[in-house]
Amino acid sequence: MKIRSRSTSGLVNQLFLWGYFIFTVNQVFAESQFNEIPGVQVGLKLVRWALIPFFTFIIIMRDRYTLNKRVRLTAVLAIAAITNMLLFHGRILVIILVLIMIASYGCSIEKILKTHISAIVIGYLSVVMAVMAGILKDKASVKTFNNLDMFFLPTAGVRHTMGFLVPNEIPIALLFVYLMLILLMGDCFKKRYHILFLIGNCVVYYFFASRSVCLLVIVVAVTHCFAVRRKRRFLQLGVLASKGGILCFLIASVVFPAVANLENKYIEKLNILLTARISIMQKALERYPLTIGGYGDTFVSIRNINDYLVLDNGYIYLFVTRGIVLGILVLLVWWCLINIAKKQKNVYLLLAVLMILVENCIDSSFLLYKAFPMYCVFVNYGVRGCNLEKNNCLGETIKEYV
């Protein structure tokens, strides 16, 4: 990629990183009780709208883009996102995602990951400190599970929100920070760091009772240890599991609920095991059949009024709210990420992609800000000076955060 000068390029990259930092912190606050305070809610919306011309300005400042399949796919994704917002009640978040993808072109993936992690840590700590200061509330509820559901864990647990709108926010943030740090540090991610995250995972589980995310964090630790010891083998199995997972998860999330007979005793037990996810997805598909453009904010605004249609499955949520076209394009980006990890022989990128694909079975995070760095990896693969180094030590990373 040719640029006007090194100083101009450095200034543009710094502006992008600052804008990305502000956007990420803004999204953390938007998912907290700050978003329920009228004045703050308006301020958060204004910041999001102001970031659109900001990232557009950064895109204009870039000198030239190298046309390749990924850039073309990003352009198609941009057209689909704009069409979805204008014609199908789409959300502004998808537009910002596309702008961030294009604006990140030529910026170091390493710096994007560091900015992302630091913004999440600062944002979540700010919300927790607001709870401790009495500005926000820590709401608690008791969730009871059926004995068939994860029988080896307690059947009930107290779930705190700690200033957020839902109890799952902090556990899922821990999982994504875990994956992003593994991706950032590469070979420098030692076993002692796994121990620290597993201890943190136990503490998070005690307060939030998020059993699926808790188990997924353990799976990440075990899978990473295997990937480090058997890199070539993990690449082979990981690519197969990731590509097969996209297809299987999509079928299990969209096709199976539509044809499942809940009167069958085996499907009934499976539905109980999955905490009624099959019946919820079936009800959602009956009320909102899949369309080309999706239902967008219309579905989001009425889903809690008519019935309990809260979809915590990323695959069906993506296709119901964003439509078939945008859904296929998003999954195509993740398919390309698998190929990138295979070409680079980067087991850490493949691990992150695989775990996020699995995580979307229990939470809708494909278009969530927590996964935005993966889209930047997609755009910047092969761009000179943007590839990840596999030796970022934690001490140096923490110093840069400070």
mmCIF file of C-alpha atoms in Angstrom:
data_model
loop_
_atom_site.group_PDB
_atom_site.id
_atom_site.type_symbol
_atom_site.label_atom_id
_atom_site.label_comp_id
_atom_site.label_asym_id
_atom_site.label_seq_id
_atom_site.Cartn_x
_atom_site.Cartn_y
_atom_site.Cartn_z
ATOM 1 C CA MET A 1 0.000 0.000 0.000
ATOM 2 C CA LYS A 2 1.390 3.389 -1.009
ATOM 3 C CA ILE A 3 0.906 6.341 1.284
ATOM 4 C CA ARG A 4 1.706 10.020 1.043
ATOM 5 C CA SER A 5 4.288 10.032 3.826
ATOM 6 C CA ARG A 6 5.186 8.138 6.962
ATOM 7 C CA SER A 7 4.087 11.024 9.176
ATOM 8 C CA THR A 8 0.691 11.250 7.464
ATOM 9 C CA SER A 9 0.213 7.501 7.716
ATOM 10 C CA GLY A 10 1.165 7.526 11.397
ATOM 11 C CA LEU A 11 -1.231 10.394 12.133
ATOM 12 C CA VAL A 12 -4.104 8.648 10.334
ATOM 13 C CA ASN A 13 -3.436 5.425 12.232
ATOM 14 C CA GLN A 14 -3.330 7.263 15.556
ATOM 15 C CA LEU A 15 -6.616 9.006 14.777
ATOM 16 C CA PHE A 16 -8.177 5.680 13.861
ATOM 17 C CA LEU A 17 -6.991 4.028 17.097
ATOM 18 C CA TRP A 18 -8.340 6.899 19.200
ATOM 19 C CA GLY A 19 -11.671 6.732 17.375
ATOM 20 C CA TYR A 20 -11.798 2.974 17.804
ATOM 21 C CA PHE A 21 -11.017 3.326 21.522
ATOM 22 C CA ILE A 22 -13.839 5.853 21.978
ATOM 23 C CA PHE A 23 -16.246 3.647 20.026
ATOM 24 C CA THR A 24 -15.461 0.547 22.122
ATOM 25 C CA VAL A 25 -15.838 2.362 25.445
ATOM 26 C CA ASN A 26 -19.066 3.895 24.140
ATOM 27 C CA GLN A 27 -20.443 0.444 23.342
ATOM 28 C CA VAL A 28 -19.523 -0.862 26.789
ATOM 29 C CA PHE A 29 -21.477 2.017 28.354
ATOM 30 C CA ALA A 30 -24.365 1.389 25.924
ATOM 31 C CA GLU A 31 -24.711 -2.152 27.285
ATOM 32 C CA SER A 32 -24.730 -0.904 30.877
ATOM 33 C CA GLN A 33 -27.311 0.935 32.960
ATOM 34 C CA PHE A 34 -25.766 4.185 31.728
ATOM 35 C CA ASN A 35 -27.925 3.610 28.649
ATOM 36 C CA GLU A 36 -31.046 3.846 30.835
ATOM 37 C CA ILE A 37 -30.175 7.359 32.047
ATOM 38 C CA PRO A 38 -31.950 9.740 29.577
ATOM 39 C CA GLY A 39 -29.192 12.354 29.248
ATOM 40 C CA VAL A 40 -26.383 9.798 29.037
ATOM 41 C CA GLN A 41 -28.346 7.707 26.531
ATOM 42 C CA VAL A 42 -28.641 10.672 24.176
ATOM 43 C CA GLY A 43 -24.940 11.420 24.594
ATOM 44 C CA LEU A 44 -23.973 7.838 23.715
ATOM 45 C CA LYS A 45 -26.131 7.992 20.578
ATOM 46 C CA LEU A 46 -24.612 11.302 19.518
ATOM 47 C CA VAL A 47 -21.121 9.864 19.893
ATOM 48 C CA ARG A 48 -22.023 6.904 17.669
ATOM 49 C CA TRP A 49 -23.439 9.196 14.991
ATOM 50 C CA ALA A 50 -20.394 11.489 15.245
ATOM 51 C CA LEU A 51 -18.083 8.509 14.672
ATOM 52 C CA ILE A 52 -19.574 7.926 11.209
ATOM 53 C CA PRO A 53 -18.132 11.124 9.648
ATOM 54 C CA PHE A 54 -14.986 10.637 11.762
ATOM 55 C CA PHE A 55 -14.209 7.201 10.306
ATOM 56 C CA THR A 56 -15.305 8.425 6.864
ATOM 57 C CA PHE A 57 -12.703 11.198 7.130
ATOM 58 C CA ILE A 58 -10.030 8.615 8.009
ATOM 59 C CA ILE A 59 -11.019 6.527 4.966
ATOM 60 C CA ILE A 60 -10.642 9.590 2.755
ATOM 61 C CA MET A 61 -7.228 10.310 4.280
ATOM 62 C CA ARG A 62 -6.001 6.880 3.235
ATOM 63 C CA ASP A 63 -4.168 7.242 -0.056
ATOM 64 C CA ARG A 64 -4.976 4.047 -1.890
ATOM 65 C CA TYR A 65 -6.363 0.585 -1.253
ATOM 66 C CA THR A 66 -5.134 -2.597 -2.878
ATOM 67 C CA LEU A 67 -8.067 -4.256 -4.588
ATOM 68 C CA ASN A 68 -8.378 -7.921 -3.681
ATOM 69 C CA LYS A 69 -11.149 -10.360 -2.885
ATOM 70 C CA ARG A 70 -11.396 -9.259 0.748
ATOM 71 C CA VAL A 71 -11.645 -5.553 -0.134
ATOM 72 C CA ARG A 72 -14.314 -6.343 -2.718
ATOM 73 C CA LEU A 73 -16.222 -8.443 -0.174
ATOM 74 C CA THR A 74 -15.978 -5.560 2.304
ATOM 75 C CA ALA A 75 -17.421 -3.207 -0.349
ATOM 76 C CA VAL A 76 -20.328 -5.605 -0.958
ATOM 77 C CA LEU A 77 -20.838 -5.852 2.816
ATOM 78 C CA ALA A 78 -20.941 -2.044 2.993
ATOM 79 C CA ILE A 79 -23.606 -1.848 0.283
ATOM 80 C CA ALA A 80 -25.649 -4.550 2.021
ATOM 81 C CA ALA A 81 -25.323 -2.791 5.400
ATOM 82 C CA ILE A 82 -26.471 0.570 3.987
ATOM 83 C CA THR A 83 -29.384 -1.087 2.178
ATOM 84 C CA ASN A 84 -30.327 -2.990 5.327
ATOM 85 C CA MET A 85 -30.378 0.193 7.401
ATOM 86 C CA LEU A 86 -32.347 2.256 4.871
ATOM 87 C CA LEU A 87 -34.913 -0.330 3.757
ATOM 88 C CA PHE A 88 -35.122 -2.947 6.509
ATOM 89 C CA HIS A 89 -34.847 -1.014 9.797
ATOM 90 C CA GLY A 90 -31.200 -1.981 10.219
ATOM 91 C CA ARG A 91 -29.005 -0.625 12.982
ATOM 92 C CA ILE A 92 -26.216 1.919 12.741
ATOM 93 C CA LEU A 93 -23.782 -0.517 14.384
ATOM 94 C CA VAL A 94 -23.345 -2.494 11.145
ATOM 95 C CA ILE A 95 -22.513 0.722 9.258
ATOM 96 C CA ILE A 96 -19.883 1.599 11.866
ATOM 97 C CA LEU A 97 -18.454 -1.923 11.611
ATOM 98 C CA VAL A 98 -17.938 -1.555 7.857
ATOM 99 C CA LEU A 99 -16.407 1.906 8.284
ATOM 100 C CA ILE A 100 -14.024 0.531 10.922
ATOM 101 C CA MET A 101 -13.048 -2.322 8.618
ATOM 102 C CA ILE A 102 -12.179 0.056 5.777
ATOM 103 C CA ALA A 103 -10.589 2.707 8.018
ATOM 104 C CA SER A 104 -8.354 0.087 9.669
ATOM 105 C CA TYR A 105 -6.680 -0.736 6.347
ATOM 106 C CA GLY A 106 -2.939 -0.358 6.783
ATOM 107 C CA CYS A 107 -3.094 -0.123 10.582
ATOM 108 C CA SER A 108 -1.155 -2.618 12.704
ATOM 109 C CA ILE A 109 -3.362 -5.485 13.883
ATOM 110 C CA GLU A 110 -1.261 -5.641 17.024
ATOM 111 C CA LYS A 111 -2.127 -2.027 17.895
ATOM 112 C CA ILE A 112 -5.798 -2.608 17.115
ATOM 113 C CA LEU A 113 -5.887 -5.572 19.505
ATOM 114 C CA LYS A 114 -4.113 -3.612 22.252
ATOM 115 C CA THR A 115 -6.512 -0.704 21.824
ATOM 116 C CA HIS A 116 -9.491 -3.059 21.845
ATOM 117 C CA ILE A 117 -8.424 -4.889 25.012
ATOM 118 C CA SER A 118 -7.528 -1.705 26.880
ATOM 119 C CA ALA A 119 -10.850 -0.074 25.929
ATOM 120 C CA ILE A 120 -12.844 -3.088 27.145
ATOM 121 C CA VAL A 121 -10.902 -3.273 30.429
ATOM 122 C CA ILE A 122 -11.256 0.465 31.085
ATOM 123 C CA GLY A 123 -14.933 0.483 30.085
ATOM 124 C CA TYR A 124 -15.906 -2.473 32.269
ATOM 125 C CA LEU A 125 -13.887 -1.218 35.242
ATOM 126 C CA SER A 126 -15.608 2.158 34.893
ATOM 127 C CA VAL A 127 -19.049 0.529 35.067
ATOM 128 C CA VAL A 128 -18.088 -1.591 38.088
ATOM 129 C CA MET A 129 -16.648 1.471 39.844
ATOM 130 C CA ALA A 130 -19.902 3.345 39.097
ATOM 131 C CA VAL A 131 -21.747 0.536 40.896
ATOM 132 C CA MET A 132 -19.403 0.798 43.873
ATOM 133 C CA ALA A 133 -19.953 4.572 43.922
ATOM 134 C CA GLY A 134 -23.734 4.095 43.948
ATOM 135 C CA ILE A 135 -24.296 5.639 40.507
ATOM 136 C CA LEU A 136 -25.476 2.340 38.992
ATOM 137 C CA LYS A 137 -27.179 -0.632 40.631
ATOM 138 C CA ASP A 138 -26.129 -4.234 41.022
ATOM 139 C CA LYS A 139 -29.315 -6.171 40.344
ATOM 140 C CA ALA A 140 -29.366 -9.819 41.403
ATOM 141 C CA SER A 141 -31.644 -12.681 40.414
ATOM 142 C CA VAL A 142 -31.756 -16.425 41.053
ATOM 143 C CA LYS A 143 -31.675 -18.617 37.981
ATOM 144 C CA THR A 144 -32.844 -22.213 38.379
ATOM 145 C CA PHE A 145 -31.719 -24.896 35.965
ATOM 146 C CA ASN A 146 -33.244 -28.256 35.164
ATOM 147 C CA ASN A 147 -31.231 -31.256 36.372
ATOM 148 C CA LEU A 148 -30.700 -32.357 32.777
ATOM 149 C CA ASP A 149 -28.926 -29.091 32.065
ATOM 150 C CA MET A 150 -25.243 -29.440 32.947
ATOM 151 C CA PHE A 151 -25.934 -31.940 35.729
ATOM 152 C CA PHE A 152 -22.377 -31.694 37.031
ATOM 153 C CA LEU A 153 -22.888 -28.048 38.051
ATOM 154 C CA PRO A 154 -25.289 -26.577 40.634
ATOM 155 C CA THR A 155 -28.924 -26.412 39.575
ATOM 156 C CA ALA A 156 -29.359 -22.817 40.718
ATOM 157 C CA GLY A 157 -27.227 -19.715 41.037
ATOM 158 C CA VAL A 158 -27.411 -16.027 41.920
ATOM 159 C CA ARG A 159 -26.726 -13.836 38.903
ATOM 160 C CA HIS A 160 -25.501 -10.276 39.403
ATOM 161 C CA THR A 161 -25.617 -7.609 36.696
ATOM 162 C CA MET A 162 -22.921 -5.394 38.269
ATOM 163 C CA GLY A 163 -24.227 -2.300 36.506
ATOM 164 C CA PHE A 164 -24.965 -3.953 33.161
ATOM 165 C CA LEU A 165 -28.332 -4.733 31.597
ATOM 166 C CA VAL A 166 -27.829 -8.518 31.559
ATOM 167 C CA PRO A 167 -25.724 -10.812 33.801
ATOM 168 C CA ASN A 168 -23.779 -12.343 30.893
ATOM 169 C CA GLU A 169 -21.905 -9.173 29.927
ATOM 170 C CA ILE A 170 -18.843 -9.577 32.159
ATOM 171 C CA PRO A 171 -18.427 -13.369 31.586
ATOM 172 C CA ILE A 172 -18.548 -12.928 27.796
ATOM 173 C CA ALA A 173 -16.160 -9.965 28.003
ATOM 174 C CA LEU A 174 -13.730 -12.157 29.967
ATOM 175 C CA LEU A 175 -13.911 -14.808 27.248
ATOM 176 C CA PHE A 176 -13.216 -12.318 24.447
ATOM 177 C CA VAL A 177 -10.354 -10.636 26.305
ATOM 178 C CA TYR A 178 -8.914 -14.122 26.885
ATOM 179 C CA LEU A 179 -9.074 -14.938 23.169
ATOM 180 C CA MET A 180 -7.729 -11.550 22.055
ATOM 181 C CA LEU A 181 -4.780 -11.791 24.445
ATOM 182 C CA ILE A 182 -3.951 -15.264 23.115
ATOM 183 C CA LEU A 183 -4.135 -13.897 19.577
ATOM 184 C CA LEU A 184 -1.994 -10.880 20.505
ATOM 185 C CA MET A 185 0.686 -12.644 22.528
ATOM 186 C CA GLY A 186 0.968 -15.816 20.466
ATOM 187 C CA ASP A 187 3.903 -17.924 21.603
ATOM 188 C CA CYS A 188 4.429 -15.725 24.694
ATOM 189 C CA PHE A 189 1.105 -16.768 26.254
ATOM 190 C CA LYS A 190 2.311 -19.051 29.034
ATOM 191 C CA LYS A 191 0.529 -21.618 31.193
ATOM 192 C CA ARG A 192 0.555 -19.300 34.209
ATOM 193 C CA TYR A 193 -1.654 -16.885 32.297
ATOM 194 C CA HIS A 194 -4.154 -19.703 31.782
ATOM 195 C CA ILE A 195 -4.145 -20.259 35.541
ATOM 196 C CA LEU A 196 -4.892 -16.570 36.152
ATOM 197 C CA PHE A 197 -7.798 -16.604 33.698
ATOM 198 C CA LEU A 198 -9.182 -19.850 35.124
ATOM 199 C CA ILE A 199 -9.107 -18.359 38.635
ATOM 200 C CA GLY A 200 -10.844 -15.253 37.263
ATOM 201 C CA ASN A 201 -13.317 -17.541 35.536
ATOM 202 C CA CYS A 202 -14.227 -19.159 38.867
ATOM 203 C CA VAL A 203 -14.749 -15.746 40.470
ATOM 204 C CA VAL A 204 -16.892 -14.601 37.542
ATOM 205 C CA TYR A 205 -18.951 -17.801 37.706
ATOM 206 C CA TYR A 206 -19.532 -17.296 41.439
ATOM 207 C CA PHE A 207 -21.057 -13.837 40.835
ATOM 208 C CA PHE A 208 -22.790 -14.337 37.480
ATOM 209 C CA ALA A 209 -23.590 -18.086 37.284
ATOM 210 C CA SER A 210 -22.896 -18.153 33.551
ATOM 211 C CA ARG A 211 -22.252 -21.848 33.169
ATOM 212 C CA SER A 212 -21.947 -22.105 29.391
ATOM 213 C CA VAL A 213 -19.365 -19.300 29.214
ATOM 214 C CA CYS A 214 -17.552 -20.773 32.218
ATOM 215 C CA LEU A 215 -17.199 -24.112 30.452
ATOM 216 C CA LEU A 216 -16.147 -22.408 27.223
ATOM 217 C CA VAL A 217 -13.282 -20.617 29.002
ATOM 218 C CA ILE A 218 -12.064 -23.995 30.253
ATOM 219 C CA VAL A 219 -12.325 -25.389 26.716
ATOM 220 C CA VAL A 220 -10.210 -22.478 25.428
ATOM 221 C CA ALA A 221 -7.462 -23.264 27.959
ATOM 222 C CA VAL A 222 -7.407 -26.973 27.102
ATOM 223 C CA THR A 223 -7.576 -26.363 23.343
ATOM 224 C CA HIS A 224 -4.780 -23.782 23.476
ATOM 225 C CA CYS A 225 -2.492 -26.233 25.287
ATOM 226 C CA PHE A 226 -3.166 -28.822 22.592
ATOM 227 C CA ALA A 227 -2.651 -26.264 19.802
ATOM 228 C CA VAL A 228 0.732 -25.213 21.193
ATOM 229 C CA ARG A 229 1.978 -28.806 21.486
ATOM 230 C CA ARG A 230 0.538 -30.084 18.181
ATOM 231 C CA LYS A 231 0.365 -27.053 15.879
ATOM 232 C CA ARG A 232 0.252 -28.935 12.588
ATOM 233 C CA ARG A 233 -2.342 -31.359 13.887
ATOM 234 C CA PHE A 234 -4.454 -28.559 15.350
ATOM 235 C CA LEU A 235 -4.370 -26.672 12.046
ATOM 236 C CA GLN A 236 -5.753 -29.700 10.258
ATOM 237 C CA LEU A 237 -8.422 -30.458 12.850
ATOM 238 C CA GLY A 238 -9.189 -26.788 13.563
ATOM 239 C CA VAL A 239 -9.832 -25.871 9.937
ATOM 240 C CA LEU A 240 -12.089 -28.903 9.543
ATOM 241 C CA ALA A 241 -13.916 -28.198 12.820
ATOM 242 C CA SER A 242 -14.357 -24.475 12.037
ATOM 243 C CA LYS A 243 -15.699 -24.919 8.514
ATOM 244 C CA GLY A 244 -17.829 -27.864 9.545
ATOM 245 C CA GLY A 245 -18.953 -25.901 12.598
ATOM 246 C CA ILE A 246 -20.280 -22.987 10.537
ATOM 247 C CA LEU A 247 -22.407 -25.351 8.477
ATOM 248 C CA CYS A 248 -23.517 -27.538 11.390
ATOM 249 C CA PHE A 249 -24.282 -24.631 13.725
ATOM 250 C CA LEU A 250 -26.240 -22.882 10.980
ATOM 251 C CA ILE A 251 -28.299 -26.001 10.270
ATOM 252 C CA ALA A 252 -28.821 -26.716 13.987
ATOM 253 C CA SER A 253 -29.820 -23.112 14.691
ATOM 254 C CA VAL A 254 -31.990 -22.268 11.690
ATOM 255 C CA VAL A 255 -33.112 -25.467 9.942
ATOM 256 C CA PHE A 256 -33.515 -27.910 12.846
ATOM 257 C CA PRO A 257 -35.808 -25.725 15.026
ATOM 258 C CA ALA A 258 -38.092 -25.180 12.031
ATOM 259 C CA VAL A 259 -38.671 -28.926 11.526
ATOM 260 C CA ALA A 260 -38.250 -30.209 15.103
ATOM 261 C CA ASN A 261 -41.225 -31.933 16.723
ATOM 262 C CA LEU A 262 -41.259 -30.880 20.360
ATOM 263 C CA GLU A 263 -43.719 -33.665 21.206
ATOM 264 C CA ASN A 264 -40.981 -36.211 20.592
ATOM 265 C CA LYS A 265 -39.587 -37.233 23.988
ATOM 266 C CA TYR A 266 -35.965 -37.119 22.813
ATOM 267 C CA ILE A 267 -36.317 -33.653 21.300
ATOM 268 C CA GLU A 268 -38.172 -32.572 24.434
ATOM 269 C CA LYS A 269 -35.234 -33.670 26.615
ATOM 270 C CA LEU A 270 -32.816 -31.974 24.230
ATOM 271 C CA ASN A 271 -34.869 -28.800 24.500
ATOM 272 C CA ILE A 272 -34.645 -28.992 28.305
ATOM 273 C CA LEU A 273 -30.910 -29.604 28.088
ATOM 274 C CA LEU A 274 -30.549 -26.471 25.948
ATOM 275 C CA THR A 275 -32.705 -24.426 28.365
ATOM 276 C CA ALA A 276 -35.691 -24.195 25.969
ATOM 277 C CA ARG A 277 -33.604 -22.755 23.126
ATOM 278 C CA ILE A 278 -35.233 -25.020 20.513
ATOM 279 C CA SER A 279 -38.774 -23.977 21.444
ATOM 280 C CA ILE A 280 -37.774 -20.298 21.576
ATOM 281 C CA MET A 281 -36.114 -20.450 18.146
ATOM 282 C CA GLN A 282 -39.078 -22.358 16.719
ATOM 283 C CA LYS A 283 -41.487 -19.735 18.046
ATOM 284 C CA ALA A 284 -39.334 -16.950 16.601
ATOM 285 C CA LEU A 285 -39.180 -18.555 13.146
ATOM 286 C CA GLU A 286 -42.947 -19.119 13.143
ATOM 287 C CA ARG A 287 -43.617 -15.487 13.972
ATOM 288 C CA TYR A 288 -40.752 -14.037 11.910
ATOM 289 C CA PRO A 289 -39.894 -16.227 8.883
ATOM 290 C CA LEU A 290 -36.527 -15.586 7.274
ATOM 291 C CA THR A 291 -36.496 -12.796 4.689
ATOM 292 C CA ILE A 292 -33.900 -11.226 2.410
ATOM 293 C CA GLY A 293 -33.505 -8.058 4.497
ATOM 294 C CA GLY A 294 -34.523 -9.214 7.974
ATOM 295 C CA TYR A 295 -36.606 -7.376 10.569
ATOM 296 C CA GLY A 296 -33.882 -5.180 12.072
ATOM 297 C CA ASP A 297 -34.879 -2.894 14.917
ATOM 298 C CA THR A 298 -38.528 -3.849 14.408
ATOM 299 C CA PHE A 299 -37.804 -7.308 15.804
ATOM 300 C CA VAL A 300 -35.588 -5.911 18.554
ATOM 301 C CA SER A 301 -38.264 -3.492 19.727
ATOM 302 C CA ILE A 302 -41.186 -5.928 19.873
ATOM 303 C CA ARG A 303 -39.535 -9.212 20.790
ATOM 304 C CA ASN A 304 -40.118 -8.707 24.536
ATOM 305 C CA ILE A 305 -43.708 -7.534 24.151
ATOM 306 C CA ASN A 306 -45.496 -10.318 22.303
ATOM 307 C CA ASP A 307 -43.606 -13.351 23.600
ATOM 308 C CA TYR A 308 -40.364 -14.430 25.178
ATOM 309 C CA LEU A 309 -38.357 -14.314 21.944
ATOM 310 C CA VAL A 310 -34.945 -13.296 23.260
ATOM 311 C CA LEU A 311 -32.584 -15.065 20.875
ATOM 312 C CA ASP A 312 -29.207 -15.772 22.437
ATOM 313 C CA ASN A 313 -28.120 -17.812 19.430
ATOM 314 C CA GLY A 314 -25.953 -15.739 17.102
ATOM 315 C CA TYR A 315 -26.812 -17.648 13.933
ATOM 316 C CA ILE A 316 -30.587 -17.373 14.054
ATOM 317 C CA TYR A 317 -30.392 -13.839 15.499
ATOM 318 C CA LEU A 318 -28.165 -12.787 12.599
ATOM 319 C CA PHE A 319 -30.519 -14.136 9.934
ATOM 320 C CA VAL A 320 -33.758 -13.007 11.613
ATOM 321 C CA THR A 321 -32.634 -9.431 12.315
ATOM 322 C CA ARG A 322 -30.238 -8.790 9.390
ATOM 323 C CA GLY A 323 -31.716 -11.043 6.730
ATOM 324 C CA ILE A 324 -30.392 -13.796 4.498
ATOM 325 C CA VAL A 325 -28.111 -11.609 2.342
ATOM 326 C CA LEU A 326 -26.260 -9.847 5.170
ATOM 327 C CA GLY A 327 -26.182 -13.061 7.187
ATOM 328 C CA ILE A 328 -24.467 -14.979 4.391
ATOM 329 C CA LEU A 329 -21.949 -12.151 3.844
ATOM 330 C CA VAL A 330 -21.029 -12.067 7.549
ATOM 331 C CA LEU A 331 -20.530 -15.839 7.687
ATOM 332 C CA LEU A 332 -18.478 -15.593 4.495
ATOM 333 C CA VAL A 333 -16.104 -13.204 6.290
ATOM 334 C CA TRP A 334 -15.627 -15.765 9.057
ATOM 335 C CA TRP A 335 -15.092 -18.492 6.463
ATOM 336 C CA CYS A 336 -12.328 -16.358 4.937
ATOM 337 C CA LEU A 337 -10.783 -15.879 8.397
ATOM 338 C CA ILE A 338 -10.431 -19.650 8.653
ATOM 339 C CA ASN A 339 -8.593 -19.689 5.309
ATOM 340 C CA ILE A 340 -6.364 -16.819 6.472
ATOM 341 C CA ALA A 341 -5.407 -18.735 9.615
ATOM 342 C CA LYS A 342 -4.675 -21.783 7.482
ATOM 343 C CA LYS A 343 -2.462 -19.840 5.032
ATOM 344 C CA GLN A 344 -0.595 -18.065 7.818
ATOM 345 C CA LYS A 345 -0.396 -21.283 9.834
ATOM 346 C CA ASN A 346 -1.567 -19.184 12.761
ATOM 347 C CA VAL A 347 -3.055 -21.568 15.329
ATOM 348 C CA TYR A 348 -3.964 -18.663 17.645
ATOM 349 C CA LEU A 349 -6.113 -16.946 15.024
ATOM 350 C CA LEU A 350 -7.745 -20.273 14.201
ATOM 351 C CA LEU A 351 -8.400 -20.911 17.902
ATOM 352 C CA ALA A 352 -10.056 -17.486 18.287
ATOM 353 C CA VAL A 353 -12.242 -18.012 15.212
ATOM 354 C CA LEU A 354 -13.277 -21.511 16.302
ATOM 355 C CA MET A 355 -14.183 -20.451 19.847
ATOM 356 C CA ILE A 356 -16.175 -17.420 18.660
ATOM 357 C CA LEU A 357 -18.113 -19.650 16.275
ATOM 358 C CA VAL A 358 -18.939 -21.939 19.198
ATOM 359 C CA GLU A 359 -19.712 -18.988 21.492
ATOM 360 C CA ASN A 360 -22.344 -17.741 19.033
ATOM 361 C CA CYS A 361 -24.388 -20.825 19.816
ATOM 362 C CA ILE A 362 -25.085 -19.329 23.259
ATOM 363 C CA ASP A 363 -24.828 -15.593 22.515
ATOM 364 C CA SER A 364 -25.301 -13.332 19.495
ATOM 365 C CA SER A 365 -21.902 -11.683 19.028
ATOM 366 C CA PHE A 366 -21.167 -11.891 15.287
ATOM 367 C CA LEU A 367 -21.879 -8.177 14.873
ATOM 368 C CA LEU A 368 -21.025 -7.238 18.444
ATOM 369 C CA TYR A 369 -18.189 -4.792 19.122
ATOM 370 C CA LYS A 370 -16.312 -7.478 21.074
ATOM 371 C CA ALA A 371 -15.611 -9.301 17.790
ATOM 372 C CA PHE A 372 -14.694 -6.233 15.703
ATOM 373 C CA PRO A 373 -10.905 -6.894 15.744
ATOM 374 C CA MET A 374 -11.520 -10.116 13.809
ATOM 375 C CA TYR A 375 -12.997 -8.087 10.948
ATOM 376 C CA CYS A 376 -9.909 -5.850 11.001
ATOM 377 C CA VAL A 377 -7.752 -8.978 10.731
ATOM 378 C CA PHE A 378 -9.829 -9.979 7.713
ATOM 379 C CA VAL A 379 -9.211 -6.667 5.935
ATOM 380 C CA ASN A 380 -5.528 -6.293 6.824
ATOM 381 C CA TYR A 381 -4.288 -9.796 6.087
ATOM 382 C CA GLY A 382 -1.282 -9.572 3.769
ATOM 383 C CA VAL A 383 -0.901 -5.785 4.062
ATOM 384 C CA ARG A 384 2.721 -4.912 4.748
ATOM 385 C CA GLY A 385 3.413 -3.896 8.337
ATOM 386 C CA CYS A 386 0.007 -5.054 9.585
ATOM 387 C CA ASN A 387 0.592 -8.730 10.369
ATOM 388 C CA LEU A 388 0.681 -10.051 13.920
ATOM 389 C CA GLU A 389 3.950 -10.790 15.653
ATOM 390 C CA LYS A 390 3.844 -13.970 17.710
ATOM 391 C CA ASN A 391 6.056 -12.774 20.553
ATOM 392 C CA ASN A 392 4.188 -9.964 22.324
ATOM 393 C CA CYS A 393 5.012 -10.406 26.005
ATOM 394 C CA LEU A 394 2.416 -9.578 28.631
ATOM 395 C CA GLY A 395 4.735 -7.272 30.578
ATOM 396 C CA GLU A 396 5.325 -5.028 27.566
ATOM 397 C CA THR A 397 1.611 -5.055 26.777
ATOM 398 C CA ILE A 398 0.673 -3.972 30.313
ATOM 399 C CA LYS A 399 3.248 -1.171 30.202
ATOM 400 C CA GLU A 400 1.636 0.155 27.015
ATOM 401 C CA TYR A 401 -1.801 0.000 28.680
ATOM 402 C CA VAL A 402 -0.507 2.048 31.608
#
